[in-house]
Structure formats: C-alpha cells, structure tokens
Amino acid sequence: MAADHDTQRPASMSQSEYDKYTKIGDFDFPYCDEVSKYERLTKIGQGTFGEVFKARHRKTRLLVALKKVLMENEKEGFPITALREIRILQLLNHENVVKLIEICRTKASTHNKFKSTFFLVFEFCEHDLAGLLSNANVKFSLGEIKKVLQQLINGLYFIHTNKILHRDMKAANILITKAGQLKLADFGLARAISQKNSQPNRYTNRVVTLWYRPPELLLGERNYGPPVDMWGAGCIMAEMWTRSPIMQGSADQHQLTLISQLCGSITPDVWPDVEKLELYNKLELTKGQKRKVKDRLKAYVKDPYALDLLDKLLTLDPSKRANADDALNHDFFWMDPMPADLGKMLSMHTQSMFEYLTPPRRRVAQVPHPSHLQHRPQPMATQEAQFHDRVF
Ligand SMILES: Nc1ncnc2c1ncn2[C@@H]1O[C@H](COP(=O)(O)OP(=O)(O)OP(=O)(O)O)[C@@H](O)[C@H]1O
Ligand SMILES: [Mg+2]
C-alpha cells in the first residue's frame, strides 16, 4: 500500500524516533474506519478513562456516543483495559446492554506524531439514570420504576448467565433511551468469571465505585461473584425513590459504617464465614446495630413489595443475597401496578439528561449525616431548584 506524504517520516525526525512513533501508527487499519465520518456534537461524559461525545454519522445521520480510549500513559500500545471492554461488549448482544457499533480511529499523521486516537462507537442513548434522577421534573410512577428495575435486572441476568461481572454498577452507568429502553453501560471494569473451580479466584477487590461497593469487597474478598452487582442493583433500586445515592461513604471504613447502620452489624450470626475475610479483624466494625433497611427506607418507598425486594438485595451475606433470577421472580414485578412503559413520560422531556450535564455542585460528593435519611433535601429557592441534591 503506497503511503501518502502525511505518513512519511518528516525530515526533522530520526529513523529510530519514527519507528517508535509508528509502532501502532504504521498500520493503515483497513478495517477500522476514521472517526471523521462522525460529526462531533457535544461532550456528554468525562469518565476516569476518557471523554465521551455525542456525535452523528455524516451520511446516515445516525446518532452515536464516541468514547475516547485514553492512550496517554500507555507504553505497551493499545491499553489492555480497553481491549477487555471491547471483547466483553462484542460478546454481549442484548436489548438491555449498550451496543458497541464499531471502533474508529484518527488518522496517523505528523500532527499527532503518528499516534492514532481510538474511539469506541456506541448506539446513542438520550439519558443516563443519574441525570434523570437529578432532575426533579422527571417523575416516575411506581409502574415506571418497576420497568426501570426490571430492565436493569434483566440486563444483569443476561450478563451473569454469560459469566460476566459488571463490577461498576451505579446510576451514571445505566443508560435510558428516549423510548424508555434501559441499557447497562460502561464495561470498563467488567471481567469474565473464571471457570476453574479447583482454586478460589483472586480477583482484585479495588472495583466498584465506593458508594455501591458491597460489604464482601470492603472486607477484602477476592473470590467474589455476581452478588457484587446485585448489591449495586439494590443501591440503585433505593435511589429510584430517594433520588440520590443512599450510602455516600468518604472512605472504605466509613462506607462499612454506613452499611452497618442500614443493614445491621456484620457478624458471623448473619453471615457465617465472614470472619475468614482478610479485613474482618483489621477494620472497625460497628457492633450492636439492628437491621433497619425496611424501617429507614419506608419513608420514601411506600410499596411493601419494593421494600421486601430491597431487603433481599441489600443482604450482607453475598451467598444469601437475591440473585438476578430471584429478583425477576419477586412479587414486586408481578403485582399491580405492573411495569409500565417509560416512553410517554420521557417524551415530555426533550433535553438529554446526563450526570455530566447536571450543575457541578450537584455532582460533588459530600459526607452525609445518617439523620439525612429521615429528611428530604430542603427545596431551594434558586432556579436550580429543579435539580435534586445528589446527597441523601
Ligand atoms: N452510548 C451512550 N449514549 C449516551 N451516553 C453515553 C453512552 N455511553 C456513555 N455515555 C455517557 O458518558 C458517561 C461516561 O461513559 P462511561 O461510563 O462508559 O465512561 P467511563 O470513562 O468509564 O466513566 P466512569 O469512569 O466515570 O465510570 C456515562 O455516564 C454516560 O453519561
Ligand atoms: Mg462510567
């Protein structure tokens, strides 16, 4: 293939420097289109691993989300974390999992020192759940809440059946289209569940955003599984009513304290074998706390079936926690009002809602006082009043 003048070694560059830069850039990537076929519209996300843009295919007008692959600290070429995310997304094809359309790249040229930037191209979803919950004008009926949670757990059922752990459940990673279709997104921390049974797994436990991190991870468990995502689903379920994360710890120790204040003390009585976890004796565990999940959440959640499912998801012992199948079969989803389509309610909102686009001070994590559980945030007099505080 003849190289055009843009990919030839500039006179100012030595051959060895040129060879170094062209490690990735020297390919023509015939099966990886140039990202310029999409017109960038707005920035919609800034994650730990890169920026996300709304964009439109110049010819077909199809809307997409472009997630930039961060290459800055990479010495070994294409980042392994992005490769993992791509492999997992390619495996998962389901209506409740975000669809990866393709990978695109910028053209290697002298301008970018022959280093292409890569983008994951996703189908575009109009909202994320954190954005929707932050906006007080978005009001979900009980049937609509059921629809959100049923789709969320249906997505988890699918990925868990396919032996994938998400490991980063949180409202900002749940996308919802304007038609009301929910999609699990952000598989940046996901991994395949190891199949070998002879030895316990030794996965890293530095996963899951702190506020959604289950007690087994906080106590150092490395042989964990799908229940880690179910805990996150329980936190998100409660958030559908409280409108902000229910346990906003400032550090691992504080997170465990908040968990004990809500779910009761962590003891071998309620969780046999918990003593075997590495950090059980190293961290300070609050003693004498009664379990108050239903009691404290009933101020927000009036439906008794919802409270019961919450109680089963926010179970301390992961082996007793409801799995996705248990949750889908729970009466909550099968009693009136039945899960109801979200399309009509969402059609009243013409603006996209993303966590990134909510007013900055609403995005700042604050340390909550347990007494906040009893009180709704005070209404604000300012024009921002339509935004819920993301503090519970
Ligand atoms: N397909 C999509 N459609 C619409 N918005 C999207 C899409 N994918 C991602 N976003 C938005 O971009 C944000 C960041 O994307 P994502 O969570 O995949 O990236 P990340 O860098 O891993 O984020 P973080 O590290 O903060 O979890 C999401 O919270 C969501 O608001
Ligand atoms: Mg994310």
Coordinates of C-alpha atoms and ligand atoms in Angstrom, one line a residue:
M1 CA 0.0 0.0 0.0
A2 CA 1.5 3.3 -1.0
A3 CA 2.0 5.7 1.9
D4 CA 0.7 9.2 1.3
H5 CA 3.0 12.1 2.2
D6 CA 1.3 12.6 5.6
T7 CA 2.6 9.2 6.8
Q8 CA 6.2 9.6 5.6
R9 CA 9.0 10.3 8.1
P10 CA 9.4 14.0 8.5
A11 CA 12.9 15.3 7.9
S12 CA 13.1 16.5 11.5
M13 CA 12.6 13.0 12.9
S14 CA 15.3 10.4 13.2
Q15 CA 14.6 6.9 11.9
S16 CA 14.5 5.4 15.4
E17 CA 12.2 8.0 16.7
Y18 CA 10.0 7.5 13.7
D19 CA 10.0 3.7 14.3
K20 CA 8.9 4.3 17.9
Y21 CA 6.0 6.6 17.0
T22 CA 4.8 4.3 14.3
K23 CA 4.5 1.2 16.5
I24 CA 0.7 1.5 16.2
G25 CA 0.5 4.3 13.7
D26 CA 2.3 2.5 10.9
F27 CA -0.7 0.3 10.2
D28 CA -3.3 1.6 7.8
F29 CA -6.1 -0.1 9.8
P30 CA -8.2 -1.0 6.7
Y31 CA -11.0 -2.5 8.9
C32 CA -11.1 0.4 11.4
D33 CA -12.8 3.5 9.9
E34 CA -11.7 7.0 10.5
V35 CA -13.7 8.8 13.2
S36 CA -14.1 11.8 10.9
K37 CA -17.1 10.0 9.4
Y38 CA -18.9 11.2 12.5
E39 CA -19.5 14.8 13.3
R40 CA -18.9 15.6 17.0
L41 CA -21.8 17.4 18.6
T42 CA -21.3 17.8 22.4
K43 CA -19.4 16.4 25.2
I44 CA -21.6 14.2 27.4
G45 CA -19.3 12.4 29.7
Q46 CA -15.9 12.7 31.4
G47 CA -15.0 9.4 33.0
T48 CA -11.9 8.1 34.6
F49 CA -10.9 6.6 31.3
G50 CA -11.6 9.3 28.9
E51 CA -14.2 11.6 27.3
V52 CA -17.5 10.7 25.8
F53 CA -19.1 12.7 22.9
K54 CA -22.4 12.7 21.3
A55 CA -21.8 12.5 17.5
R56 CA -23.7 12.0 14.2
H57 CA -22.8 9.9 11.2
R58 CA -22.3 12.4 8.4
K59 CA -24.1 10.3 5.8
T60 CA -26.7 8.2 7.7
R61 CA -27.4 10.9 10.4
L62 CA -27.3 8.1 13.0
L63 CA -26.6 9.4 16.5
V64 CA -23.8 7.7 18.4
A65 CA -21.7 8.1 21.5
L66 CA -17.9 8.2 21.0
K67 CA -15.8 7.1 23.9
K68 CA -12.2 8.0 23.6
V69 CA -9.6 5.4 24.5
L70 CA -7.1 7.1 26.8
M71 CA -3.6 6.3 25.5
E72 CA -1.6 8.9 27.4
N73 CA 0.1 6.6 29.9
E74 CA 0.4 3.7 27.6
K75 CA 3.9 2.3 26.8
E76 CA 2.7 -1.1 25.6
G77 CA 0.5 0.1 22.7
F78 CA -3.3 -0.4 22.9
P79 CA -4.5 -0.4 26.6
I80 CA -5.4 -3.8 27.9
T81 CA -8.4 -2.4 29.9
A82 CA -9.9 -1.1 26.6
L83 CA -9.3 -4.4 24.9
R84 CA -11.1 -6.2 27.7
E85 CA -14.1 -3.8 27.5
I86 CA -14.2 -4.3 23.7
R87 CA -14.0 -8.1 23.9
I88 CA -16.8 -8.3 26.6
L89 CA -19.1 -5.9 24.7
Q90 CA -18.6 -7.9 21.5
L91 CA -19.7 -11.0 23.3
L92 CA -22.8 -9.4 24.9
N93 CA -25.7 -8.8 22.5
H94 CA -28.9 -8.0 24.4
E95 CA -31.6 -5.3 24.4
N96 CA -30.5 -4.2 27.9
V97 CA -26.8 -3.9 27.2
V98 CA -25.4 -1.0 25.3
K99 CA -24.5 -1.8 21.7
L100 CA -20.9 -1.3 20.5
I101 CA -21.2 -0.5 16.9
E102 CA -17.5 -0.3 15.9
I103 CA -14.1 1.0 16.8
C104 CA -12.9 4.1 15.0
R105 CA -9.5 6.0 14.9
T106 CA -8.0 9.2 13.9
K107 CA -5.6 9.1 11.0
A108 CA -1.9 8.8 12.0
S109 CA -0.1 11.9 10.8
T110 CA 2.7 14.2 11.7
H111 CA 0.2 16.3 13.6
N112 CA -0.4 13.5 16.2
K113 CA 3.2 12.2 16.0
F114 CA 1.8 9.2 14.2
K115 CA -0.3 8.1 17.1
S116 CA -3.8 7.4 16.3
T117 CA -6.5 8.0 18.9
F118 CA -9.2 5.3 19.1
F119 CA -12.8 5.6 19.9
L120 CA -15.5 3.1 20.9
V121 CA -18.6 3.9 18.9
F122 CA -21.9 3.1 20.8
E123 CA -25.5 3.5 19.9
F124 CA -26.6 6.8 21.4
C125 CA -28.9 6.8 24.4
E126 CA -30.6 10.1 25.4
H127 CA -30.2 9.9 29.1
D128 CA -28.3 8.2 32.0
L129 CA -30.2 7.3 35.2
A130 CA -28.1 9.7 37.4
G131 CA -29.1 12.6 35.1
L132 CA -32.7 11.6 35.2
L133 CA -32.8 11.2 39.0
S134 CA -31.1 14.5 39.5
N135 CA -33.9 16.3 37.7
A136 CA -36.9 16.8 39.9
N137 CA -39.1 17.4 36.9
V138 CA -38.6 13.8 35.9
K139 CA -41.3 12.0 37.9
F140 CA -41.5 8.2 37.8
S141 CA -44.7 6.4 38.7
L142 CA -44.5 3.1 40.6
G143 CA -45.1 1.2 37.3
E144 CA -42.3 3.1 35.6
I145 CA -39.9 2.5 38.5
K146 CA -40.7 -1.2 38.1
K147 CA -40.0 -1.0 34.4
V148 CA -36.6 0.6 35.0
L149 CA -35.6 -2.0 37.6
Q150 CA -37.0 -5.0 35.6
Q151 CA -34.8 -4.0 32.6
L152 CA -31.8 -3.4 34.9
I153 CA -32.1 -6.8 36.5
N154 CA -32.9 -8.4 33.2
G155 CA -29.6 -7.0 31.8
L156 CA -27.8 -8.4 34.9
Y157 CA -29.4 -11.7 34.4
F158 CA -28.1 -11.8 30.9
I159 CA -24.6 -10.8 31.6
H160 CA -24.3 -13.1 34.7
T161 CA -25.7 -16.0 32.6
N162 CA -22.9 -15.3 30.2
K163 CA -20.4 -15.3 33.0
I164 CA -19.6 -11.6 33.0
L165 CA -19.4 -9.4 36.1
H166 CA -20.0 -5.7 35.5
R167 CA -18.3 -4.5 38.7
D168 CA -19.2 -0.8 38.3
M169 CA -22.9 -0.6 39.0
K170 CA -24.0 3.0 39.5
A171 CA -26.8 5.3 38.2
A172 CA -24.4 7.0 35.7
N173 CA -23.6 3.7 34.1
I174 CA -27.2 2.9 33.4
L175 CA -28.4 4.5 30.1
I176 CA -32.0 5.0 29.1
T177 CA -33.2 5.8 25.5
K178 CA -35.9 8.3 24.9
A179 CA -38.2 5.4 24.1
G180 CA -37.6 4.1 27.6
Q181 CA -35.2 1.2 26.8
L182 CA -32.6 0.7 29.5
K183 CA -29.0 -0.4 28.7
L184 CA -26.3 -1.4 31.0
A185 CA -23.1 0.6 30.0
D186 CA -19.5 1.1 31.0
F187 CA -17.9 -2.3 30.9
G188 CA -14.5 -0.7 31.6
L189 CA -14.2 -2.7 34.9
A190 CA -16.1 -5.8 33.7
R191 CA -14.4 -9.2 33.6
A192 CA -15.2 -12.8 32.8
I193 CA -16.0 -15.1 35.7
S194 CA -13.2 -17.7 35.9
Q195 CA -14.5 -21.2 35.2
K196 CA -11.8 -23.2 37.0
N197 CA -13.3 -24.5 40.3
S198 CA -10.2 -26.1 41.8
Q199 CA -8.8 -23.0 43.3
P200 CA -10.5 -19.9 44.7
N201 CA -10.3 -16.9 42.4
R202 CA -8.1 -14.0 43.3
Y203 CA -9.7 -11.0 41.6
T204 CA -8.8 -7.5 42.6
N205 CA -11.3 -6.1 45.1
R206 CA -10.5 -2.5 44.2
V207 CA -13.6 -2.4 42.0
V208 CA -17.0 -0.8 42.1
T209 CA -17.5 2.9 43.0
L210 CA -17.3 3.2 46.8
W211 CA -21.0 4.1 47.4
Y212 CA -22.1 1.0 45.6
R213 CA -19.4 -1.4 46.9
P214 CA -20.8 -4.4 48.7
P215 CA -19.5 -5.5 52.1
E216 CA -17.6 -8.5 50.9
L217 CA -15.4 -6.3 48.7
L218 CA -14.9 -3.8 51.5
L219 CA -13.8 -6.7 53.7
G220 CA -11.2 -7.9 51.2
E221 CA -12.9 -10.8 49.5
R222 CA -11.2 -11.7 46.3
N223 CA -13.3 -14.8 45.4
Y224 CA -16.5 -12.9 44.7
G225 CA -19.1 -13.2 42.0
P226 CA -22.5 -11.9 40.6
P227 CA -23.7 -10.8 44.1
V228 CA -21.4 -7.8 43.9
D229 CA -23.6 -6.5 41.0
M230 CA -26.8 -7.3 42.9
W231 CA -25.7 -5.2 45.8
G232 CA -25.3 -2.3 43.4
A233 CA -28.7 -3.0 41.9
G234 CA -30.1 -2.7 45.5
C235 CA -28.5 0.6 46.0
I236 CA -29.8 1.9 42.6
M237 CA -33.3 0.5 43.4
A238 CA -33.4 2.6 46.6
E239 CA -32.2 5.6 44.7
M240 CA -35.2 5.4 42.4
W241 CA -37.2 6.8 45.4
T242 CA -34.5 8.7 47.4
R243 CA -33.2 10.3 44.1
S244 CA -29.6 10.3 45.5
P245 CA -27.1 7.6 46.5
I246 CA -28.2 6.0 49.8
M247 CA -24.7 5.4 51.3
Q248 CA -22.2 8.1 50.5
G249 CA -19.1 7.0 52.4
S250 CA -15.9 9.0 52.3
A251 CA -13.6 6.0 52.7
D252 CA -13.8 2.2 53.0
Q253 CA -14.1 2.3 56.7
H254 CA -16.9 4.9 56.6
Q255 CA -18.7 3.0 53.9
L256 CA -18.8 -0.1 56.1
T257 CA -20.1 2.0 59.0
L258 CA -22.9 3.3 56.8
I259 CA -23.7 -0.2 55.6
S260 CA -23.9 -1.4 59.2
Q261 CA -26.2 1.5 60.2
L262 CA -28.6 0.5 57.5
C263 CA -28.2 -3.3 57.2
G264 CA -27.2 -4.2 60.8
S265 CA -23.9 -5.2 62.3
I266 CA -21.7 -7.5 60.3
T267 CA -21.4 -10.7 62.4
P268 CA -21.0 -14.4 61.9
D269 CA -24.6 -14.8 63.1
V270 CA -26.0 -13.1 60.0
W271 CA -23.0 -14.0 57.8
P272 CA -21.3 -17.3 58.6
D273 CA -17.6 -17.3 57.5
V274 CA -17.3 -13.5 57.4
E275 CA -14.5 -13.9 60.0
K276 CA -12.4 -15.6 57.3
L277 CA -12.3 -12.4 55.2
E278 CA -8.9 -10.7 55.3
L279 CA -10.0 -7.3 56.7
Y280 CA -12.7 -8.6 59.1
N281 CA -10.4 -8.1 62.1
K282 CA -8.4 -5.2 60.7
L283 CA -11.3 -2.8 60.1
E284 CA -13.5 -1.4 62.8
L285 CA -16.9 -2.9 62.5
T286 CA -19.9 -1.2 64.3
K287 CA -21.4 -3.5 66.9
G288 CA -24.9 -3.8 68.1
Q289 CA -26.6 -2.3 65.1
K290 CA -30.1 -3.6 64.2
R291 CA -31.1 -4.1 60.6
K292 CA -33.2 -1.1 59.5
V293 CA -33.4 -1.4 55.7
K294 CA -37.2 -1.5 55.6
D295 CA -37.7 0.9 58.6
R296 CA -35.4 3.6 57.2
L297 CA -36.5 3.3 53.6
K298 CA -40.2 3.2 54.2
A299 CA -40.2 7.0 54.5
Y300 CA -39.5 7.0 50.8
V301 CA -40.7 3.6 49.5
K302 CA -44.4 3.0 50.2
D303 CA -44.8 -0.2 48.3
P304 CA -44.3 -3.2 50.7
Y305 CA -43.2 -5.5 47.8
A306 CA -40.5 -2.9 46.9
L307 CA -39.3 -2.8 50.5
D308 CA -39.1 -6.6 50.6
L309 CA -37.1 -6.8 47.4
L310 CA -34.7 -4.0 48.6
D311 CA -34.2 -6.0 51.8
K312 CA -33.3 -9.1 49.8
L313 CA -30.9 -7.2 47.5
L314 CA -29.2 -5.4 50.4
T315 CA -28.4 -8.6 52.2
L316 CA -25.0 -8.6 53.9
D317 CA -24.1 -12.2 53.2
P318 CA -23.5 -12.5 49.5
S319 CA -24.5 -16.2 49.5
K320 CA -28.0 -15.2 50.8
R321 CA -28.4 -12.1 48.6
A322 CA -31.1 -12.3 45.9
N323 CA -29.6 -13.2 42.5
A324 CA -31.0 -11.8 39.3
D325 CA -33.3 -14.7 38.8
D326 CA -34.8 -14.4 42.3
A327 CA -35.2 -10.7 41.8
L328 CA -37.0 -11.1 38.5
N329 CA -39.4 -13.6 40.0
H330 CA -40.1 -11.3 43.0
D331 CA -43.8 -10.3 43.6
F332 CA -42.7 -6.6 43.2
F333 CA -42.7 -7.2 39.4
W334 CA -45.8 -9.2 39.3
M335 CA -48.3 -7.2 41.4
D336 CA -50.3 -4.2 40.3
P337 CA -49.3 -1.7 39.1
M338 CA -47.4 -3.8 36.6
P339 CA -44.2 -2.5 35.0
A340 CA -45.2 0.4 32.7
D341 CA -43.6 1.8 29.5
L342 CA -41.4 4.8 30.1
G343 CA -41.7 6.3 26.6
K344 CA -44.7 8.5 27.3
M345 CA -43.3 10.1 30.4
L346 CA -39.9 10.6 28.8
S347 CA -41.4 12.2 25.7
M348 CA -42.3 15.2 27.9
H349 CA -38.6 15.8 28.3
T350 CA -36.9 17.0 25.1
Q351 CA -33.5 17.7 26.7
S352 CA -30.9 14.9 27.2
M353 CA -30.1 14.3 30.9
F354 CA -26.6 13.0 31.8
E355 CA -24.8 13.1 35.1
Y356 CA -22.0 15.1 33.4
L357 CA -24.5 17.8 32.4
T358 CA -26.1 18.3 35.9
P359 CA -24.9 21.5 37.7
P360 CA -21.4 21.0 39.0
R361 CA -22.1 21.4 42.7
R362 CA -24.7 18.7 42.5
R363 CA -22.0 16.3 41.3
V364 CA -19.8 16.9 44.3
A365 CA -19.8 14.1 46.8
Q366 CA -20.5 15.1 50.4
V367 CA -20.3 13.2 53.5
P368 CA -23.9 12.6 54.7
H369 CA -25.1 12.5 58.2
P370 CA -27.2 9.4 59.0
S371 CA -30.0 11.8 60.0
H372 CA -30.3 12.8 56.4
L373 CA -32.2 9.5 55.9
Q374 CA -35.1 10.9 57.7
H375 CA -35.3 14.2 55.8
R376 CA -35.8 15.1 52.1
P377 CA -33.4 17.8 50.9
Q378 CA -34.9 21.3 51.5
P379 CA -36.4 22.8 48.4
M380 CA -34.1 25.5 47.0
A381 CA -35.3 29.0 46.1
T382 CA -32.9 29.3 43.2
Q383 CA -33.6 28.5 39.5
E384 CA -31.6 25.3 40.1
A385 CA -34.5 24.1 42.3
Q386 CA -35.5 21.5 39.7
F387 CA -32.3 19.6 40.5
H388 CA -32.2 17.1 43.3
D389 CA -29.2 17.2 45.6
R390 CA -27.2 14.1 44.9
V391 CA -26.8 13.9 48.7
F392 CA -29.0 11.6 50.7
Ligands
LIG1 N1 -24.0 5.1 24.5 C1 -24.1 6.2 25.2 N2 -25.1 7.0 25.0 C2 -25.2 8.1 25.7 N3 -24.4 8.5 26.7 C3 -23.4 7.7 27.0 C4 -23.2 6.5 26.3 N4 -22.1 5.9 26.8 C5 -21.6 6.7 27.8 N5 -22.4 7.8 27.9 C6 -22.3 8.8 28.9 O1 -20.9 9.0 29.2 C7 -20.7 8.8 30.6 C8 -19.3 8.1 30.7 O2 -19.3 6.9 30.0 P1 -18.7 5.6 30.6 O3 -19.3 5.4 31.9 O4 -18.8 4.5 29.6 O5 -17.2 6.0 30.7 P2 -16.1 5.9 31.9 O6 -14.9 6.7 31.4 O7 -15.8 4.5 32.1 O8 -16.8 6.6 33.1 P3 -16.5 6.4 34.6 O9 -15.1 6.1 34.8 O10 -17.0 7.8 35.2 O11 -17.4 5.4 35.1 C9 -21.8 7.9 31.1 O12 -22.1 8.1 32.4 C10 -23.0 8.5 30.2 O13 -23.5 9.6 30.8
MG2 MG -19.0 5.3 33.8

